[in-house]
Amino acid sequence: MTTRTVDGVRDAIEAWLGRFSFRTKLAVVWAFIFVALAVLFVAFQFDTQFMVDWLPYILGGVPLTILISVGGILLAVPLALVAALARISSNPVLYGVSGFYISFIRGTPLIVQIFFIYLGLPQLASYAPEALAPLFILGSVTSGILALGLNYGAYMAEIFRAGIQSVGYGQAEAAQALGMTRWQTTRRIVLPQAVRTIIPPTGNEFIAMTKDSALVGIVGTQELFFRASKIGRQYFHSLETPSSPR
Amino acid sequence: MDTNPIVSLRNVCKWFGQNEVLKDITMDVASSEVIVIFGRSGSGKSTLLRCVNLLEEPTSGHIEVDGIGFEAGPHTSRLRRATVHDIRMRTGMVFQEFNLFPHLSVIQNVSDAPGTVKKMQKKDAEELGMHFLEKVGVADKKDEHPIRLSGGQKQRVAIARALTMQPKVMLFDEPTSALDPELIGEVLAVMKDLAGELGMTMMVVTHEMGFAREVANRMVFMHEGSLIEEGPPAELVRGAKDPRTQRFLEAVL
């Protein structure tokens, strides 16, 4: 074939492809991916009956997954707000403590934190006064919520801090020139403006936390992932089980 | 004019690190007096103004506003907070960049502080706010958000916002420097009314020499953190004695 013919064919293909929009081509690509997955599904003998049989059991973990995620969020948001305000405060105690909290939590793996709270804290119970001892021995769900809340609180504190600091200093000055105290300035002028910057990345954190709630399954919480992996291991069908709920 | 000064600065010095920004400033402002402070950028005029309402705390010296004194130096935080608050209740400030609150409507911008700080009823605060919005001629924009206003309108709202706190002294920090030339006039007109009609005591940092000549009782020239020369506009503009003042006036006139 001469170079000329190759160029001609290439031009013809290009002209033909040019008739379709980007969206149409994208639809074709997606369709191809789904077909490929379906082929795999059949070729590797996915046990669909097994999936259908066990799906209700696995989905039984949904309420717990939701409880852990929502609990974690409810703990993380106020914690993050306090830590963020402390991080921009001129009080050395607040600044130091929040700095330690944020660095420590962000510097250690979430799974280690979960183990520490669930398995490590009970060890401390023997040193505590008897009345307080139960506070150190937490159930797996409580541990999970506490760990997720503490962990995401630290990450979200940095988001909140950045959001607060993105509000121009002139805003605080104007408020203070009007006689507002620092707290009034923060609450009425700075925070309402910071919220607009803070909300989108905070939404991402909520989604990430819901996914990370799977880690709490490791300490025996009967949430989605725990159930899925338990069944998968028991019947050697681990390919199917994680695919069912997720 | 009252002979008792409403603002008095005694030996005020301000250091930013190794930088001496205000050098031993002593000046008095009488009630209803309009003072224009001018000088090159970096001469300390803004810092001087910001020391009056303690947005900057002087390194040394004494400040008194309407009988409330503040001596620079170590204080308990409770005393400092109380004094700073008392002084800020007597001063209103207008900034070069307006600094309106973008998340609040115009009427909320002017009525929020009276409600929050003076614990005024919302209705009364808004009524008072409307009164001053009418004074500055932007009453029809009361439900807009600041982003929808022109620069001149924004600055007039900012003036109304400061007035709604009913201060004794108004501080203007280059109020027209961020405005398009055609909008400067409307802001200056409002300031002129303020001086004439309300007899407001005003300290104005500006390079608007026309405004200074027409409205100011006294002009003060600053250079490298010091007060160099002062006098009534007519005398100072024509007959400045210090060569630094003369050079500056030649450049801006």
PDB file of N, CA and C in Angstrom, chain A residues 22-82:
ATOM      1  N   PHE A  22     -19.915  13.928  20.096  1.00  0.00           N
ATOM      2  CA  PHE A  22     -19.139  13.405  21.213  1.00  0.00           C
ATOM      3  C   PHE A  22     -19.997  12.521  22.106  1.00  0.00           C
ATOM      4  N   ARG A  23     -21.240  12.971  22.341  1.00  0.00           N
ATOM      5  CA  ARG A  23     -22.134  12.216  23.229  1.00  0.00           C
ATOM      6  C   ARG A  23     -22.462  10.845  22.662  1.00  0.00           C
ATOM      7  N   THR A  24     -22.687  10.795  21.354  1.00  0.00           N
ATOM      8  CA  THR A  24     -22.991   9.513  20.728  1.00  0.00           C
ATOM      9  C   THR A  24     -21.812   8.563  20.903  1.00  0.00           C
ATOM     10  N   LYS A  25     -20.613   9.071  20.647  1.00  0.00           N
ATOM     11  CA  LYS A  25     -19.425   8.217  20.779  1.00  0.00           C
ATOM     12  C   LYS A  25     -19.268   7.737  22.217  1.00  0.00           C
ATOM     13  N   LEU A  26     -19.550   8.654  23.152  1.00  0.00           N
ATOM     14  CA  LEU A  26     -19.437   8.308  24.564  1.00  0.00           C
ATOM     15  C   LEU A  26     -20.409   7.189  24.908  1.00  0.00           C
ATOM     16  N   ALA A  27     -21.630   7.287  24.375  1.00  0.00           N
ATOM     17  CA  ALA A  27     -22.638   6.256  24.629  1.00  0.00           C
ATOM     18  C   ALA A  27     -22.135   4.912  24.118  1.00  0.00           C
ATOM     19  N   VAL A  28     -21.487   4.916  22.961  1.00  0.00           N
ATOM     20  CA  VAL A  28     -20.964   3.669  22.392  1.00  0.00           C
ATOM     21  C   VAL A  28     -19.899   3.090  23.315  1.00  0.00           C
ATOM     22  N   VAL A  29     -19.024   3.941  23.812  1.00  0.00           N
ATOM     23  CA  VAL A  29     -17.963   3.475  24.709  1.00  0.00           C
ATOM     24  C   VAL A  29     -18.556   2.825  25.956  1.00  0.00           C
ATOM     25  N   TRP A  30     -19.543   3.496  26.544  1.00  0.00           N
ATOM     26  CA  TRP A  30     -20.182   2.941  27.747  1.00  0.00           C
ATOM     27  C   TRP A  30     -20.878   1.608  27.434  1.00  0.00           C
ATOM     28  N   ALA A  31     -21.562   1.566  26.320  1.00  0.00           N
ATOM     29  CA  ALA A  31     -22.247   0.336  25.930  1.00  0.00           C
ATOM     30  C   ALA A  31     -21.221  -0.788  25.797  1.00  0.00           C
ATOM     31  N   PHE A  32     -20.093  -0.500  25.226  1.00  0.00           N
ATOM     32  CA  PHE A  32     -19.048  -1.494  25.044  1.00  0.00           C
ATOM     33  C   PHE A  32     -18.559  -2.030  26.397  1.00  0.00           C
ATOM     34  N   ILE A  33     -18.360  -1.099  27.343  1.00  0.00           N
ATOM     35  CA  ILE A  33     -17.897  -1.510  28.675  1.00  0.00           C
ATOM     36  C   ILE A  33     -18.904  -2.439  29.339  1.00  0.00           C
ATOM     37  N   PHE A  34     -20.190  -2.101  29.215  1.00  0.00           N
ATOM     38  CA  PHE A  34     -21.210  -2.940  29.844  1.00  0.00           C
ATOM     39  C   PHE A  34     -21.276  -4.313  29.202  1.00  0.00           C
ATOM     40  N   VAL A  35     -21.154  -4.339  27.880  1.00  0.00           N
ATOM     41  CA  VAL A  35     -21.178  -5.633  27.186  1.00  0.00           C
ATOM     42  C   VAL A  35     -19.980  -6.465  27.665  1.00  0.00           C
ATOM     43  N   ALA A  36     -18.822  -5.851  27.753  1.00  0.00           N
ATOM     44  CA  ALA A  36     -17.623  -6.569  28.187  1.00  0.00           C
ATOM     45  C   ALA A  36     -17.830  -7.150  29.589  1.00  0.00           C
ATOM     46  N   LEU A  37     -18.428  -6.365  30.462  1.00  0.00           N
ATOM     47  CA  LEU A  37     -18.688  -6.853  31.815  1.00  0.00           C
ATOM     48  C   LEU A  37     -19.665  -8.023  31.804  1.00  0.00           C
ATOM     49  N   ALA A  38     -20.683  -7.891  30.972  1.00  0.00           N
ATOM     50  CA  ALA A  38     -21.681  -8.962  30.885  1.00  0.00           C
ATOM     51  C   ALA A  38     -21.026 -10.249  30.389  1.00  0.00           C
ATOM     52  N   VAL A  39     -20.140 -10.112  29.420  1.00  0.00           N
ATOM     53  CA  VAL A  39     -19.435 -11.290  28.889  1.00  0.00           C
ATOM     54  C   VAL A  39     -18.617 -11.942  30.003  1.00  0.00           C
ATOM     55  N   LEU A  40     -17.906 -11.131  30.750  1.00  0.00           N
ATOM     56  CA  LEU A  40     -17.130 -11.644  31.882  1.00  0.00           C
ATOM     57  C   LEU A  40     -18.034 -12.392  32.865  1.00  0.00           C
ATOM     58  N   PHE A  41     -19.138 -11.756  33.148  1.00  0.00           N
ATOM     59  CA  PHE A  41     -20.136 -12.269  34.079  1.00  0.00           C
ATOM     60  C   PHE A  41     -20.499 -13.712  33.726  1.00  0.00           C
ATOM     61  N   VAL A  42     -20.756 -13.895  32.449  1.00  0.00           N
ATOM     62  CA  VAL A  42     -21.161 -15.222  31.977  1.00  0.00           C
ATOM     63  C   VAL A  42     -19.953 -16.151  31.922  1.00  0.00           C
ATOM     64  N   ALA A  43     -18.885 -15.685  31.369  1.00  0.00           N
ATOM     65  CA  ALA A  43     -17.719 -16.522  31.136  1.00  0.00           C
ATOM     66  C   ALA A  43     -17.145 -17.078  32.434  1.00  0.00           C
ATOM     67  N   PHE A  44     -17.162 -16.279  33.483  1.00  0.00           N
ATOM     68  CA  PHE A  44     -16.571 -16.748  34.739  1.00  0.00           C
ATOM     69  C   PHE A  44     -17.595 -17.385  35.657  1.00  0.00           C
ATOM     70  N   GLN A  45     -18.771 -17.695  35.139  1.00  0.00           N
ATOM     71  CA  GLN A  45     -19.801 -18.414  35.877  1.00  0.00           C
ATOM     72  C   GLN A  45     -20.149 -17.734  37.193  1.00  0.00           C
ATOM     73  N   PHE A  46     -20.467 -16.474  37.093  1.00  0.00           N
ATOM     74  CA  PHE A  46     -20.988 -15.775  38.251  1.00  0.00           C
ATOM     75  C   PHE A  46     -22.222 -16.506  38.722  1.00  0.00           C
ATOM     76  N   ASP A  47     -22.286 -16.758  40.033  1.00  0.00           N
ATOM     77  CA  ASP A  47     -23.437 -17.492  40.552  1.00  0.00           C
ATOM     78  C   ASP A  47     -24.533 -16.498  40.913  1.00  0.00           C
ATOM     79  N   THR A  48     -25.367 -16.172  39.950  1.00  0.00           N
ATOM     80  CA  THR A  48     -26.382 -15.154  40.196  1.00  0.00           C
ATOM     81  C   THR A  48     -27.398 -15.626  41.226  1.00  0.00           C
ATOM     82  N   GLN A  49     -27.702 -16.923  41.212  1.00  0.00           N
ATOM     83  CA  GLN A  49     -28.666 -17.432  42.179  1.00  0.00           C
ATOM     84  C   GLN A  49     -28.139 -17.214  43.602  1.00  0.00           C
ATOM     85  N   PHE A  50     -26.829 -17.445  43.756  1.00  0.00           N
ATOM     86  CA  PHE A  50     -26.191 -17.223  45.052  1.00  0.00           C
ATOM     87  C   PHE A  50     -26.364 -15.764  45.482  1.00  0.00           C
ATOM     88  N   MET A  51     -26.168 -14.876  44.511  1.00  0.00           N
ATOM     89  CA  MET A  51     -26.310 -13.453  44.816  1.00  0.00           C
ATOM     90  C   MET A  51     -27.724 -13.129  45.261  1.00  0.00           C
ATOM     91  N   VAL A  52     -28.689 -13.650  44.507  1.00  0.00           N
ATOM     92  CA  VAL A  52     -30.085 -13.361  44.840  1.00  0.00           C
ATOM     93  C   VAL A  52     -30.434 -13.916  46.215  1.00  0.00           C
ATOM     94  N   ASP A  53     -29.945 -15.122  46.504  1.00  0.00           N
ATOM     95  CA  ASP A  53     -30.250 -15.759  47.787  1.00  0.00           C
ATOM     96  C   ASP A  53     -29.738 -14.935  48.965  1.00  0.00           C
ATOM     97  N   TRP A  54     -28.552 -14.444  48.831  1.00  0.00           N
ATOM     98  CA  TRP A  54     -27.916 -13.804  49.993  1.00  0.00           C
ATOM     99  C   TRP A  54     -28.099 -12.289  50.041  1.00  0.00           C
ATOM    100  N   LEU A  55     -28.634 -11.745  48.963  1.00  0.00           N
ATOM    101  CA  LEU A  55     -28.772 -10.279  48.924  1.00  0.00           C
ATOM    102  C   LEU A  55     -29.539  -9.722  50.130  1.00  0.00           C
ATOM    103  N   PRO A  56     -30.702 -10.320  50.484  1.00  0.00           N
ATOM    104  CA  PRO A  56     -31.448  -9.760  51.623  1.00  0.00           C
ATOM    105  C   PRO A  56     -30.605  -9.739  52.898  1.00  0.00           C
ATOM    106  N   TYR A  57     -29.845 -10.819  53.119  1.00  0.00           N
ATOM    107  CA  TYR A  57     -29.027 -10.849  54.320  1.00  0.00           C
ATOM    108  C   TYR A  57     -28.003  -9.707  54.296  1.00  0.00           C
ATOM    109  N   ILE A  58     -27.349  -9.577  53.153  1.00  0.00           N
ATOM    110  CA  ILE A  58     -26.305  -8.541  53.063  1.00  0.00           C
ATOM    111  C   ILE A  58     -26.917  -7.159  53.198  1.00  0.00           C
ATOM    112  N   LEU A  59     -28.044  -6.949  52.515  1.00  0.00           N
ATOM    113  CA  LEU A  59     -28.685  -5.626  52.587  1.00  0.00           C
ATOM    114  C   LEU A  59     -29.191  -5.335  53.994  1.00  0.00           C
ATOM    115  N   GLY A  60     -29.332  -6.363  54.812  1.00  0.00           N
ATOM    116  CA  GLY A  60     -29.704  -6.152  56.204  1.00  0.00           C
ATOM    117  C   GLY A  60     -28.699  -5.275  56.931  1.00  0.00           C
ATOM    118  N   GLY A  61     -27.523  -5.110  56.348  1.00  0.00           N
ATOM    119  CA  GLY A  61     -26.507  -4.264  56.974  1.00  0.00           C
ATOM    120  C   GLY A  61     -26.677  -2.795  56.668  1.00  0.00           C
ATOM    121  N   VAL A  62     -27.600  -2.495  55.722  1.00  0.00           N
ATOM    122  CA  VAL A  62     -27.753  -1.097  55.308  1.00  0.00           C
ATOM    123  C   VAL A  62     -28.081  -0.148  56.461  1.00  0.00           C
ATOM    124  N   PRO A  63     -29.086  -0.497  57.316  1.00  0.00           N
ATOM    125  CA  PRO A  63     -29.404   0.444  58.403  1.00  0.00           C
ATOM    126  C   PRO A  63     -28.197   0.760  59.269  1.00  0.00           C
ATOM    127  N   LEU A  64     -27.385  -0.245  59.544  1.00  0.00           N
ATOM    128  CA  LEU A  64     -26.228  -0.027  60.393  1.00  0.00           C
ATOM    129  C   LEU A  64     -25.192   0.844  59.687  1.00  0.00           C
ATOM    130  N   THR A  65     -24.996   0.585  58.392  1.00  0.00           N
ATOM    131  CA  THR A  65     -24.072   1.427  57.626  1.00  0.00           C
ATOM    132  C   THR A  65     -24.526   2.882  57.667  1.00  0.00           C
ATOM    133  N   ILE A  66     -25.855   3.076  57.492  1.00  0.00           N
ATOM    134  CA  ILE A  66     -26.384   4.436  57.529  1.00  0.00           C
ATOM    135  C   ILE A  66     -26.216   5.040  58.917  1.00  0.00           C
ATOM    136  N   LEU A  67     -26.523   4.227  59.944  1.00  0.00           N
ATOM    137  CA  LEU A  67     -26.393   4.726  61.321  1.00  0.00           C
ATOM    138  C   LEU A  67     -24.956   5.173  61.596  1.00  0.00           C
ATOM    139  N   ILE A  68     -24.000   4.359  61.203  1.00  0.00           N
ATOM    140  CA  ILE A  68     -22.591   4.687  61.467  1.00  0.00           C
ATOM    141  C   ILE A  68     -22.188   5.950  60.697  1.00  0.00           C
ATOM    142  N   SER A  69     -22.617   6.036  59.430  1.00  0.00           N
ATOM    143  CA  SER A  69     -22.235   7.198  58.631  1.00  0.00           C
ATOM    144  C   SER A  69     -22.852   8.478  59.183  1.00  0.00           C
ATOM    145  N   VAL A  70     -24.159   8.407  59.457  1.00  0.00           N
ATOM    146  CA  VAL A  70     -24.836   9.614  59.945  1.00  0.00           C
ATOM    147  C   VAL A  70     -24.287  10.013  61.321  1.00  0.00           C
ATOM    148  N   GLY A  71     -24.092   8.993  62.179  1.00  0.00           N
ATOM    149  CA  GLY A  71     -23.515   9.268  63.496  1.00  0.00           C
ATOM    150  C   GLY A  71     -22.148   9.917  63.361  1.00  0.00           C
ATOM    151  N   GLY A  72     -21.343   9.374  62.449  1.00  0.00           N
ATOM    152  CA  GLY A  72     -20.002   9.929  62.233  1.00  0.00           C
ATOM    153  C   GLY A  72     -20.068  11.375  61.778  1.00  0.00           C
ATOM    154  N   ILE A  73     -21.007  11.656  60.864  1.00  0.00           N
ATOM    155  CA  ILE A  73     -21.154  13.029  60.355  1.00  0.00           C
ATOM    156  C   ILE A  73     -21.577  13.973  61.481  1.00  0.00           C
ATOM    157  N   LEU A  74     -22.578  13.508  62.280  1.00  0.00           N
ATOM    158  CA  LEU A  74     -23.083  14.371  63.363  1.00  0.00           C
ATOM    159  C   LEU A  74     -21.993  14.667  64.387  1.00  0.00           C
ATOM    160  N   LEU A  75     -21.067  13.742  64.534  1.00  0.00           N
ATOM    161  CA  LEU A  75     -19.965  13.982  65.458  1.00  0.00           C
ATOM    162  C   LEU A  75     -18.891  14.853  64.797  1.00  0.00           C
ATOM    163  N   ALA A  76     -18.642  14.582  63.520  1.00  0.00           N
ATOM    164  CA  ALA A  76     -17.517  15.229  62.837  1.00  0.00           C
ATOM    165  C   ALA A  76     -17.754  16.728  62.616  1.00  0.00           C
ATOM    166  N   VAL A  77     -18.981  17.106  62.255  1.00  0.00           N
ATOM    167  CA  VAL A  77     -19.213  18.505  61.880  1.00  0.00           C
ATOM    168  C   VAL A  77     -18.961  19.482  63.039  1.00  0.00           C
ATOM    169  N   PRO A  78     -19.608  19.265  64.223  1.00  0.00           N
ATOM    170  CA  PRO A  78     -19.318  20.202  65.313  1.00  0.00           C
ATOM    171  C   PRO A  78     -17.858  20.154  65.755  1.00  0.00           C
ATOM    172  N   LEU A  79     -17.286  18.940  65.738  1.00  0.00           N
ATOM    173  CA  LEU A  79     -15.882  18.783  66.123  1.00  0.00           C
ATOM    174  C   LEU A  79     -14.983  19.597  65.184  1.00  0.00           C
ATOM    175  N   ALA A  80     -15.283  19.483  63.889  1.00  0.00           N
ATOM    176  CA  ALA A  80     -14.478  20.194  62.890  1.00  0.00           C
ATOM    177  C   ALA A  80     -14.606  21.703  63.074  1.00  0.00           C
ATOM    178  N   LEU A  81     -15.826  22.152  63.376  1.00  0.00           N
ATOM    179  CA  LEU A  81     -16.037  23.598  63.541  1.00  0.00           C
ATOM    180  C   LEU A  81     -15.241  24.120  64.736  1.00  0.00           C
ATOM    181  N   VAL A  82     -15.329  23.393  65.841  1.00  0.00           N
ATOM    182  CA  VAL A  82     -14.585  23.815  67.034  1.00  0.00           C
ATOM    183  C   VAL A  82     -13.088  23.783  66.758  1.00  0.00           C
TER     184      VAL A  82
END
